[in-house]
mmCIF file of C-alpha atoms in Angstrom:
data_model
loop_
_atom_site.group_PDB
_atom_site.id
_atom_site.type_symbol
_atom_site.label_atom_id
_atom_site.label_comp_id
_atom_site.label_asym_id
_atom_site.label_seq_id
_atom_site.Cartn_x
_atom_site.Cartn_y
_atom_site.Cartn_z
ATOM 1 C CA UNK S 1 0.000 0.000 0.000
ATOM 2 C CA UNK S 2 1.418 3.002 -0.857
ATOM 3 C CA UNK S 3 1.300 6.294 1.288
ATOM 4 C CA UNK S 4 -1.642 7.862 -1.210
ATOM 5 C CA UNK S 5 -3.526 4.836 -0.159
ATOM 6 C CA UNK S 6 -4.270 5.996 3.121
ATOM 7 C CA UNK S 7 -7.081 8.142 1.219
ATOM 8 C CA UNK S 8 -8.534 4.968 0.600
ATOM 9 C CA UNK S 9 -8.770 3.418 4.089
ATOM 10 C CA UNK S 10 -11.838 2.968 5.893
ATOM 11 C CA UNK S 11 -11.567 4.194 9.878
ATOM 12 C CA UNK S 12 -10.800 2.398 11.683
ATOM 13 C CA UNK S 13 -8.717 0.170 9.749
ATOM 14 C CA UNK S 14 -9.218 -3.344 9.863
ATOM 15 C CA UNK S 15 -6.104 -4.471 11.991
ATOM 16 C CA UNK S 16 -5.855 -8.086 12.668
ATOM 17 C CA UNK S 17 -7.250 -9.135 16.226
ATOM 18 C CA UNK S 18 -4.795 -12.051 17.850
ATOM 19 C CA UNK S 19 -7.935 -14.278 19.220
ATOM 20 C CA UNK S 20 -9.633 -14.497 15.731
ATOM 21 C CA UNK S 21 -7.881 -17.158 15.040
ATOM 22 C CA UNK S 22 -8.951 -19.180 18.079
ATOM 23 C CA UNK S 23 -12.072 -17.829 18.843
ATOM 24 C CA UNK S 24 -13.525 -15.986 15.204
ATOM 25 C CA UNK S 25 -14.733 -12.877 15.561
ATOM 26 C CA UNK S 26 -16.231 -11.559 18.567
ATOM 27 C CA UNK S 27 -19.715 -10.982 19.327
ATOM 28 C CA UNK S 28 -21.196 -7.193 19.224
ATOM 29 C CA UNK S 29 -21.177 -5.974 22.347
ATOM 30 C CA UNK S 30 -21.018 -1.610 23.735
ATOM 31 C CA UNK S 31 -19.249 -0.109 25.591
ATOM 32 C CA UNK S 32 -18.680 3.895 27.201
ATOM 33 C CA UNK S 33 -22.555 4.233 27.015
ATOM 34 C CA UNK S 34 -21.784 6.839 29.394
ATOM 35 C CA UNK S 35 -18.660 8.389 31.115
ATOM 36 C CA UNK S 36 -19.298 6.356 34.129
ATOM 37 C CA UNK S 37 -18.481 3.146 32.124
ATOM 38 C CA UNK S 38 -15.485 4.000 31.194
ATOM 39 C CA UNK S 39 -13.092 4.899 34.964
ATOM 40 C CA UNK S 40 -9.424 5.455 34.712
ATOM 41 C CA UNK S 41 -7.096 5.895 37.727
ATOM 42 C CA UNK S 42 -3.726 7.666 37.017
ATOM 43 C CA UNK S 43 -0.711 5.407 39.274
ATOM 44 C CA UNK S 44 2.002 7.659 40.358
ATOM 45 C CA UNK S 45 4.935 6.165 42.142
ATOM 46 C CA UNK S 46 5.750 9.089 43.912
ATOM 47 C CA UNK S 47 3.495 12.010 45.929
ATOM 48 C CA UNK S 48 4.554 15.719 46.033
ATOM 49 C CA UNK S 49 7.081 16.453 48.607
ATOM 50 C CA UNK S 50 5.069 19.084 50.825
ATOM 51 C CA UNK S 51 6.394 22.074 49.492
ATOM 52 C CA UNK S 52 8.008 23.668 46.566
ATOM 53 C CA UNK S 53 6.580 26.381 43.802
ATOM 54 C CA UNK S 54 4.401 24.275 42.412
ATOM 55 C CA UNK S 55 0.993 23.055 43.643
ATOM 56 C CA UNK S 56 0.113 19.471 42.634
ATOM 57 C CA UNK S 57 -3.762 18.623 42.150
ATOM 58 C CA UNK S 58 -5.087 14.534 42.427
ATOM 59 C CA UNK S 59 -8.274 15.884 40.319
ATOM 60 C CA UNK S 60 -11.301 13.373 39.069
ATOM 61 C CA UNK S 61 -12.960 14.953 35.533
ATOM 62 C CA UNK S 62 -15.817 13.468 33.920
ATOM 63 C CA UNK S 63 -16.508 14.178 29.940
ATOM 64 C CA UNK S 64 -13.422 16.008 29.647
ATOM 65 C CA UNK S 65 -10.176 15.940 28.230
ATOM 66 C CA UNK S 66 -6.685 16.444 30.226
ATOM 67 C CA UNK S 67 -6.037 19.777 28.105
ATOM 68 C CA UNK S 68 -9.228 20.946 28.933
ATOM 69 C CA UNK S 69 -9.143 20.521 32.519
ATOM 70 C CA UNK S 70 -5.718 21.963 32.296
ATOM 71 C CA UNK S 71 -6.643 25.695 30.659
ATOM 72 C CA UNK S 72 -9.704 25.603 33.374
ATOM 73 C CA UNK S 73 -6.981 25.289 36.170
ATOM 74 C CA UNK S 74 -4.544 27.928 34.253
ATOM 75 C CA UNK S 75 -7.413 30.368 33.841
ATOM 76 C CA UNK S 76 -8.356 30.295 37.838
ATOM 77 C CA UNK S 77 -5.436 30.411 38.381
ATOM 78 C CA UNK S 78 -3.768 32.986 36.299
ATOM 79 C CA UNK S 79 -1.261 31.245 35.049
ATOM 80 C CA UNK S 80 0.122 30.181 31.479
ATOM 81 C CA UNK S 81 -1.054 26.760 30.032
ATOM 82 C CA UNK S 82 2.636 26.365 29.800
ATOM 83 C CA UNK S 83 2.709 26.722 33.806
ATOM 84 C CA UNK S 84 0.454 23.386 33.683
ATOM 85 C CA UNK S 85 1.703 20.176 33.918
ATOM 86 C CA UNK S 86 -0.093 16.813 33.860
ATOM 87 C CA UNK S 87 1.600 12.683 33.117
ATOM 88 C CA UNK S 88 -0.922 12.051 30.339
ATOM 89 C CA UNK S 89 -3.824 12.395 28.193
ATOM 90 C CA UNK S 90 -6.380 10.794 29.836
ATOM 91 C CA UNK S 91 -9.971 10.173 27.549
ATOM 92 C CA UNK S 92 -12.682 12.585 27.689
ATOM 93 C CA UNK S 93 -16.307 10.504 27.383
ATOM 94 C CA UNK S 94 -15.034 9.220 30.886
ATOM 95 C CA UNK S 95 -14.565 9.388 34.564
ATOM 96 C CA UNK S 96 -10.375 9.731 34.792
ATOM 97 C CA UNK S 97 -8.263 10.646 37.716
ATOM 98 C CA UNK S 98 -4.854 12.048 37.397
ATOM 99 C CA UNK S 99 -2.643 14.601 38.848
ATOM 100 C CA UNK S 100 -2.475 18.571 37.464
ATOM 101 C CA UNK S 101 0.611 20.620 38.600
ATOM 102 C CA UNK S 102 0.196 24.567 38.467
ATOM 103 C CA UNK S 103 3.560 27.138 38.690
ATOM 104 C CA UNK S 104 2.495 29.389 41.666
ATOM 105 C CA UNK S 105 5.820 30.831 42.198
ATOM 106 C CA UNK S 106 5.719 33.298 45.854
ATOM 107 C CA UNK S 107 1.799 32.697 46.247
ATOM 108 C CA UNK S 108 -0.556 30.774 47.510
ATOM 109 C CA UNK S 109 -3.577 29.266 45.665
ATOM 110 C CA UNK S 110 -6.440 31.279 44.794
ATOM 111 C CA UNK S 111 -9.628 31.069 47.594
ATOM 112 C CA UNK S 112 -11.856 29.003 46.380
ATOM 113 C CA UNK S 113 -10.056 26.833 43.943
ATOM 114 C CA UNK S 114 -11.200 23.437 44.816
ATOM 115 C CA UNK S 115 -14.694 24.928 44.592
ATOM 116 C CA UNK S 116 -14.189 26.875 41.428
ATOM 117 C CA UNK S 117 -13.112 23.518 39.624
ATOM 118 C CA UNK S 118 -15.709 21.353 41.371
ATOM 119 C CA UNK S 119 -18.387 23.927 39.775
ATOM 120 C CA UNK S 120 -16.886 22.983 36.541
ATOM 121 C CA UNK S 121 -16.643 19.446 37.046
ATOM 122 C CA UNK S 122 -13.541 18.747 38.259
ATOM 123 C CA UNK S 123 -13.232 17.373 41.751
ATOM 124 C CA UNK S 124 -10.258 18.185 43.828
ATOM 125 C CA UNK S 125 -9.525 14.844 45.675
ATOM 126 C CA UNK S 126 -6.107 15.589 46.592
ATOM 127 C CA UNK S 127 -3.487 18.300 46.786
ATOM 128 C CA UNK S 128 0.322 19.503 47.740
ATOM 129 C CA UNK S 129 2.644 21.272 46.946
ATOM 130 C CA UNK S 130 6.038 20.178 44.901
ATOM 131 C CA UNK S 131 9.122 21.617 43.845
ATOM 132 C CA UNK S 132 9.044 20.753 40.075
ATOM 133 C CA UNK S 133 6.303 21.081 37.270
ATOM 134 C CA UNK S 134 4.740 17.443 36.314
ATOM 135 C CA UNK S 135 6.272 15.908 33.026
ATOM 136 C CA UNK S 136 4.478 14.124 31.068
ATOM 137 C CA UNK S 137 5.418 10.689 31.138
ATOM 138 C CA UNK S 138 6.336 10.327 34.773
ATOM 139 C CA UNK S 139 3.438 8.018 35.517
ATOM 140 C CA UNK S 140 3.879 4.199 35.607
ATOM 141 C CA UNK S 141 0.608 2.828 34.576
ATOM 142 C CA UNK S 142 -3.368 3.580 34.174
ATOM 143 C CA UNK S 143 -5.458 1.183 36.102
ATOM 144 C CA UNK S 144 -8.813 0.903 34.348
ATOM 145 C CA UNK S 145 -12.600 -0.421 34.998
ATOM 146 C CA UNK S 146 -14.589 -0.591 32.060
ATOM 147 C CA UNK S 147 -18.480 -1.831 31.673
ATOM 148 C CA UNK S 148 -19.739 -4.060 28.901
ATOM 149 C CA UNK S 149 -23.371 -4.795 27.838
ATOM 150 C CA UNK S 150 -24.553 -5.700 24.984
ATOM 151 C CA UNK S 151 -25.137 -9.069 22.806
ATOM 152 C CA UNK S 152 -21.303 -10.192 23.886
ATOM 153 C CA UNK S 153 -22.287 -10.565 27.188
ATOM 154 C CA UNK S 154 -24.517 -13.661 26.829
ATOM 155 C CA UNK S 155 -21.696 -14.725 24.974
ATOM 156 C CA UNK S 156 -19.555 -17.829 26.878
ATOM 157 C CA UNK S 157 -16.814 -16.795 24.494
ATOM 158 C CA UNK S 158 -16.101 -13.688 25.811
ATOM 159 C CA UNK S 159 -15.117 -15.378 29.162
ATOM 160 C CA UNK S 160 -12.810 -17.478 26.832
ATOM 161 C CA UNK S 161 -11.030 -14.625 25.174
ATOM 162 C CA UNK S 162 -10.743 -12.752 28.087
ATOM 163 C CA UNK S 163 -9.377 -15.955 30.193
ATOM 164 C CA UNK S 164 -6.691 -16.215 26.744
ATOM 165 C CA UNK S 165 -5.642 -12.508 27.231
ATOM 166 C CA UNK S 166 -4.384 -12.668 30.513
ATOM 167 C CA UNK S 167 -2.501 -15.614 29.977
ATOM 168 C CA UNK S 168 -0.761 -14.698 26.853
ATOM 169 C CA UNK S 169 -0.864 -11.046 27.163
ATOM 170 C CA UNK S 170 -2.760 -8.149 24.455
ATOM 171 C CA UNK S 171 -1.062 -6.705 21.066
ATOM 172 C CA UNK S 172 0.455 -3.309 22.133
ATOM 173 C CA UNK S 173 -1.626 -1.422 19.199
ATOM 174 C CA UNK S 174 -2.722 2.469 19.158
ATOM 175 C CA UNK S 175 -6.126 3.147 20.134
ATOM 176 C CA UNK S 176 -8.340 4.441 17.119
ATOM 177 C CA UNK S 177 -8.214 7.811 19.669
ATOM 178 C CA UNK S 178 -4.772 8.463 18.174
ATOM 179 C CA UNK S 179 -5.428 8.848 14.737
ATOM 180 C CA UNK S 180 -8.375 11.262 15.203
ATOM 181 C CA UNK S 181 -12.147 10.944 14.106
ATOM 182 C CA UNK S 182 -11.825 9.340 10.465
ATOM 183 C CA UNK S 183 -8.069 8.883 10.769
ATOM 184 C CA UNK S 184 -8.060 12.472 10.091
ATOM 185 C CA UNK S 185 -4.870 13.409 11.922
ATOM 186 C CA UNK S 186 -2.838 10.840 10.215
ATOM 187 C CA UNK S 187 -4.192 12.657 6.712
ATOM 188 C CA UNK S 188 -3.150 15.943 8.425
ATOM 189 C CA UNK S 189 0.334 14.309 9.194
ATOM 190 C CA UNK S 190 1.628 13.323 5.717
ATOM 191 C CA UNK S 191 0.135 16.824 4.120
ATOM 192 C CA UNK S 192 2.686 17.874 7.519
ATOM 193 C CA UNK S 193 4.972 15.830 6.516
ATOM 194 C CA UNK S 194 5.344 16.597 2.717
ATOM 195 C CA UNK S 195 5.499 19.951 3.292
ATOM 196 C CA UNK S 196 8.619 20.127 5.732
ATOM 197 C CA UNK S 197 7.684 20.077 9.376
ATOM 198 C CA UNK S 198 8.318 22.695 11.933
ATOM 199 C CA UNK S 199 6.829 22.862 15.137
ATOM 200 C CA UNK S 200 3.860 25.764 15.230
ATOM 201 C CA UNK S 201 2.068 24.485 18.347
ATOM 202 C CA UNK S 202 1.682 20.971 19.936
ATOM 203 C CA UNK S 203 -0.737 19.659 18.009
ATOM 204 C CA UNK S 204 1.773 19.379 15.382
ATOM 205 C CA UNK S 205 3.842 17.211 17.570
ATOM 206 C CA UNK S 206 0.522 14.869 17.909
ATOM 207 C CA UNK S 207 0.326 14.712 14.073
ATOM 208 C CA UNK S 208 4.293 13.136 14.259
ATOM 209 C CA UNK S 209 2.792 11.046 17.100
ATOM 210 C CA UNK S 210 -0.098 10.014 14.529
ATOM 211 C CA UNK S 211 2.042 8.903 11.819
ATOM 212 C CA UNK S 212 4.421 7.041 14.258
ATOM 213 C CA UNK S 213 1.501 5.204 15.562
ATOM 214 C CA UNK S 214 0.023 3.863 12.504
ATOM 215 C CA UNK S 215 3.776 2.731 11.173
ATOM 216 C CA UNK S 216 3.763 0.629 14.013
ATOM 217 C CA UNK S 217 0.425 -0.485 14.012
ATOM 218 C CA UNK S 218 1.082 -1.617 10.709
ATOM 219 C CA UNK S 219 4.212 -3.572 11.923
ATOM 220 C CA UNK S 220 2.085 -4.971 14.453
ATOM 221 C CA UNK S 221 -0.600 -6.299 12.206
ATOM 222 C CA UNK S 222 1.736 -8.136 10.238
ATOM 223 C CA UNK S 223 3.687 -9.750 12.872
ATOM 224 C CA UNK S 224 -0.315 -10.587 14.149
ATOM 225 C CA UNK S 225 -0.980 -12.326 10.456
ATOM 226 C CA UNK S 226 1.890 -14.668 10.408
ATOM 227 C CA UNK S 227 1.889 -15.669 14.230
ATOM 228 C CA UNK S 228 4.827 -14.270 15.471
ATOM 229 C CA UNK S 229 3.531 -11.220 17.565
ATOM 230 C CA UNK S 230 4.079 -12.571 20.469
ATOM 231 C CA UNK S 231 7.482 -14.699 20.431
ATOM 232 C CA UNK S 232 10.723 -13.936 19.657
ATOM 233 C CA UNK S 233 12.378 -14.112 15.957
ATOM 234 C CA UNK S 234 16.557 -14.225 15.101
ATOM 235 C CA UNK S 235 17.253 -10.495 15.344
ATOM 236 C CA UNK S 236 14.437 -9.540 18.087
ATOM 237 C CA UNK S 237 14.897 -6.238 20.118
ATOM 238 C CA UNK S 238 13.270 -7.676 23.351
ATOM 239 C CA UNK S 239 12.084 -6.210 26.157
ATOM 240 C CA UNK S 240 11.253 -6.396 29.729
ATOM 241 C CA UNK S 241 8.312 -6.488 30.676
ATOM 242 C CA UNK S 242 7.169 -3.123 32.743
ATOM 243 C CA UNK S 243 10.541 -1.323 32.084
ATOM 244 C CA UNK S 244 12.173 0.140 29.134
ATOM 245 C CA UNK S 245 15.459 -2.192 29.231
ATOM 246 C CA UNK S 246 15.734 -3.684 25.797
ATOM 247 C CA UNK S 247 18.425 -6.096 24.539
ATOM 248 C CA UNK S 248 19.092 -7.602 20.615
ATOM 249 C CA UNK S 249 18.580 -11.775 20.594
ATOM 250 C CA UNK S 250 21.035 -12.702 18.187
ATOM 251 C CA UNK S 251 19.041 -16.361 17.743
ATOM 252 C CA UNK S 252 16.044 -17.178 20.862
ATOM 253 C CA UNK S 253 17.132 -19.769 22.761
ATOM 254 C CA UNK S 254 15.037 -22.365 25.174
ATOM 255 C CA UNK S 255 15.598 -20.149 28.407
ATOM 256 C CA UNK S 256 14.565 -16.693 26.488
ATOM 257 C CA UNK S 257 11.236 -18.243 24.618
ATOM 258 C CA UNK S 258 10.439 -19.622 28.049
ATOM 259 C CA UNK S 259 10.346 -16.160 29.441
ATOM 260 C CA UNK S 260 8.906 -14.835 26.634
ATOM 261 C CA UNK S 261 5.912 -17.901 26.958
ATOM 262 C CA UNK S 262 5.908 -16.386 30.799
ATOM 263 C CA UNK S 263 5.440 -12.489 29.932
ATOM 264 C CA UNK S 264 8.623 -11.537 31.576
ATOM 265 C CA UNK S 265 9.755 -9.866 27.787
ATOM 266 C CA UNK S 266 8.244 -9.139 24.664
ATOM 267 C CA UNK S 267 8.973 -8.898 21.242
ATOM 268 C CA UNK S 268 8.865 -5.073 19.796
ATOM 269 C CA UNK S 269 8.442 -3.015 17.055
ATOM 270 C CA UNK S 270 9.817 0.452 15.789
ATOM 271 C CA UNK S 271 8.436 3.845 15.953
ATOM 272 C CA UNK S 272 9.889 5.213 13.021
ATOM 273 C CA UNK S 273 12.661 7.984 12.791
ATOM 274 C CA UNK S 274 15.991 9.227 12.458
ATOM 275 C CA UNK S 275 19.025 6.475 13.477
ATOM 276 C CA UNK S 276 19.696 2.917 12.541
ATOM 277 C CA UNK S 277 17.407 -0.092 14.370
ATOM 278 C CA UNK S 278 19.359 -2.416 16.688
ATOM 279 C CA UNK S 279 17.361 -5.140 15.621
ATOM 280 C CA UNK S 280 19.364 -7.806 13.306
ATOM 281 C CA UNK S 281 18.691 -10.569 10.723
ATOM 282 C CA UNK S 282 15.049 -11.780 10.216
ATOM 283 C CA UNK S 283 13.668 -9.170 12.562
ATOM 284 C CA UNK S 284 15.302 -6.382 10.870
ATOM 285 C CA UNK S 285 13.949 -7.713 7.714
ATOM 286 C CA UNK S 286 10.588 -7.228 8.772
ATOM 287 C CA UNK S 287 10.730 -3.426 9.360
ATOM 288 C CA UNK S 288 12.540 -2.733 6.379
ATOM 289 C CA UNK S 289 8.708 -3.323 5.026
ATOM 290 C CA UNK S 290 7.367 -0.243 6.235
ATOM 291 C CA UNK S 291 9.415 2.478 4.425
ATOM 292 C CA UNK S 292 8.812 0.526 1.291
ATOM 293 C CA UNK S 293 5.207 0.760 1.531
ATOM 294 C CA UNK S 294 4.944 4.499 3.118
ATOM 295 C CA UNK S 295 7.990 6.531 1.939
ATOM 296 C CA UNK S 296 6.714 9.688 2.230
ATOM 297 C CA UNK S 297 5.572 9.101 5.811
ATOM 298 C CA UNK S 298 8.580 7.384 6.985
ATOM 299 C CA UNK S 299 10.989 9.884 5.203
ATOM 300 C CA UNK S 300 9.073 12.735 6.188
ATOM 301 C CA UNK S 301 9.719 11.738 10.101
ATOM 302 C CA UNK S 302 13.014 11.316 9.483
ATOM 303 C CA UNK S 303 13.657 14.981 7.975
ATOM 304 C CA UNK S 304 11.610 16.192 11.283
ATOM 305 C CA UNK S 305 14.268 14.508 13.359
ATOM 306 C CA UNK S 306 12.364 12.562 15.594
ATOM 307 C CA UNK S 307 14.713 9.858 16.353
ATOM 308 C CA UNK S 308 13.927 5.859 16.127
ATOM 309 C CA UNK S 309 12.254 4.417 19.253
ATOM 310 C CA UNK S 310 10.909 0.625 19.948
ATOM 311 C CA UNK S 311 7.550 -0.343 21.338
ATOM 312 C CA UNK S 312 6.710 -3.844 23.124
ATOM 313 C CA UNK S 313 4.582 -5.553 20.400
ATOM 314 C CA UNK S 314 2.721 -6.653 23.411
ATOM 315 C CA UNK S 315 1.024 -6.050 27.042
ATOM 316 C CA UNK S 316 1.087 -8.126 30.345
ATOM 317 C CA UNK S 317 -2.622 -7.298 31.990
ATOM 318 C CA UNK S 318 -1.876 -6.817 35.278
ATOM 319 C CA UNK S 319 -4.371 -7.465 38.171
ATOM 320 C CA UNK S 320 -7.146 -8.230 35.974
ATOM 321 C CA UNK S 321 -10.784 -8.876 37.188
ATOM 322 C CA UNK S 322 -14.017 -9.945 35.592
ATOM 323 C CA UNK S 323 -17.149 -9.320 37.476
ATOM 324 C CA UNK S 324 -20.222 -10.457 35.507
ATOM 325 C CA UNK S 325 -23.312 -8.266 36.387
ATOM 326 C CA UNK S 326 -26.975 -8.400 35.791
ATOM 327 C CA UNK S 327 -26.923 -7.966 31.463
ATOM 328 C CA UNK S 328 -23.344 -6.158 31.923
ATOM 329 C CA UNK S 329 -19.994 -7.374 32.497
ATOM 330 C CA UNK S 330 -16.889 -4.776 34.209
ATOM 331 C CA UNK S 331 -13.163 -5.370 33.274
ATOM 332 C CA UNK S 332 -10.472 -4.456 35.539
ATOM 333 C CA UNK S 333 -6.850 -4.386 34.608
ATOM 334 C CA UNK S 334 -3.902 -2.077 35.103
ATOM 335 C CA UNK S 335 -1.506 -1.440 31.708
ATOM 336 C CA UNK S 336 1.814 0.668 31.700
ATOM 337 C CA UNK S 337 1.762 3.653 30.457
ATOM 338 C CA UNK S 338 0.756 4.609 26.754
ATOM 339 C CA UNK S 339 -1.223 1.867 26.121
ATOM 340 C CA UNK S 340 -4.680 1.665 25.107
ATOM 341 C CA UNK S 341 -7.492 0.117 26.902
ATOM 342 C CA UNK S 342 -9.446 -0.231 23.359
ATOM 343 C CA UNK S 343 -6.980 -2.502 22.479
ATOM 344 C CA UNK S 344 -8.142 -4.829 25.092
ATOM 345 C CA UNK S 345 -11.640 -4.787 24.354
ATOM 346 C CA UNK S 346 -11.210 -5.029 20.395
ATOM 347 C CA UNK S 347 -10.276 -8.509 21.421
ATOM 348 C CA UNK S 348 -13.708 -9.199 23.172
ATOM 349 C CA UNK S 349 -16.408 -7.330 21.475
ATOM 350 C CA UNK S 350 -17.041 -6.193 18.117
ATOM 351 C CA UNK S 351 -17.752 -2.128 18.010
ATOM 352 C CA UNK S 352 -17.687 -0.125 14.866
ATOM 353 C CA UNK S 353 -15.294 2.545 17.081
ATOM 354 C CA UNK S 354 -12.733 -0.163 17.642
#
């Protein structure tokens, strides 16, 4: 497929699911009928120190985004958006909490803050104070609880798939959130792209974060196809599972597949950019694939200097829970950091939005 072909796709593409092949499709089934189906819990590792320039806010939002919770907390405040600092994006149709920083350098909160927000739907649950701005990033996972209903809950195979998923983990893929509603920020990326990018504001950086994302979905889907998604080929970039220590395995042996069968490391995949891949032999072979089939994309990133990166091709659900209900069904699991939790439930229900 060539990069003009991306006119051509329908949203959102048609990316292999790993339990088809076991299971066939999945049974219809909805989800995020309203925010309160959809809870997300921000894990920190850390708390704020107790003092510092900066005041640190545990907030819960419900139908908004992390940016727009953000300029509400800049604006009582009277600070720059820049002076606001949160970990990560967390979904808007939902019920999310996370931490907010604010710069108050010399000052105290405005009166009234927790109040203001609360009257705008954002509870103040926790607060303190902290000598640095919050980076994105800095958070180690996003524990989520998510409500089914729907046709696919009468449906003994969802148990199945779900029972499959935790013991041989979920494909690492971008959530359809990341490409925008018709894939329309990956469109907006290669017009980006072809012209010569330059950062204008952050939603230009997004774009580069679109086009990244669907080069290694892409790389994903075909490691899916032929099998090998999940285990380790001559050449593999592993890595750990829950950290970002990577190694090259020249040719798997007994003791590494073993730990790969167990979820301690994972095969990965490249986000494209500048700089040569570490990966060797039959797994280099496979990524070669992408520039040939999306030049201008993959070239484009490269002249914009974002440099090379590697993704786990897949996820370890940690502390997962089913809880069947009355016509419903709730998921519970806990994923590191920048993945998706529609890539879980792609694998159990069929939804036009996944």
């Amino acid at each position: 497929m060539s990069d003009a072909a991306l006119d051509a796709i329908d949203w959102p593409p048609a990316w292999p699911r790993v339990l088809d092949a076991e299971f066939g499709p999945p049974t219809p089934g909805d989800y995020r009928a309203s925010p309160e189906d959809f809870r997300v819990d921000e894990v920190l590792d850390f708390v704020p120190e107790g003092e510092g320039e900066h005041l640190w806010l545990f907030i819960e939002k419900r139908d908004q985004t992390t940016a727009m919770a953000a300029r509400e907390l800049a604006r009582l405040c009277g600070a720059s958006p820049r002076e606001v600092g949160y970990a990560g994006m967390k979904d808007r149709v939902a019920v999310t909490r996370q931490w907010l920083s604010v710069q108050l350098p010399g000052r105290e909160a405005p009166e009234g803050l927790a109040e203001a927000l609360g009257e705008r739907g954002i509870r103040v649950l926790d607060q303190g104070r902290h000598p640095r701005k919050l980076k994105r990033g800095v958070h180690r996972a996003n524990r989520f609880r998510l409500r089914i209903t729907g046709a696919a809950v009468g449906d003994p195979a969802l148990e199945a798939r779900w029972a499959r998923l935790v013991e041989q983990g979920v494909a690492n893929v971008f959530g359809p959130q990341r490409f925008g509603l018709g894939g329309r920020n990956l469109l907006r990326a290669r017009a980006l792209l072809a012209r010569g990018w330059r950062k204008r504001d952050d939603r230009d950086g997004m774009l580069l974060s679109a086009a990244r994302s669907f080069l290694f979905n892409e790389g994903l889907a075909e490691r899916i196809r032929d099998g090998s998604w999940h285990r380790l080929l001559p050449g593999e970039v592993a890595i750990l599972d829950g950290t970002a220590s990577q190694f090259t395995v020249e040719l798997p042996d007994a003791e590494l597949e073993a730990r790969a069968a167990r979820l301690d490391l994972h095969p990965s995949g490249v986000l494209w950019g500048l700089g040569d891949s570490v990966a060797v032999g039959e797994a280099r072979a496979r990524e070669t694939h992408l520039p040939e089939r999306y030049p201008g994309l993959c070239d484009g990133l490269e002249r914009a200097g974002v440099r090379l990166a590697r993704r786990a091709l897949r996820l370890r659900l940690a502390e997962p829970e089913l809880a069947p209900g009355e016509d419903e069904l709730w998921l519970s699991f806990t994923l590191p950091r920048g993945a998706f939790a529609t890539g879980v439930l792609r694998e159990l229900i069929a939804h036009p939005t996944l």
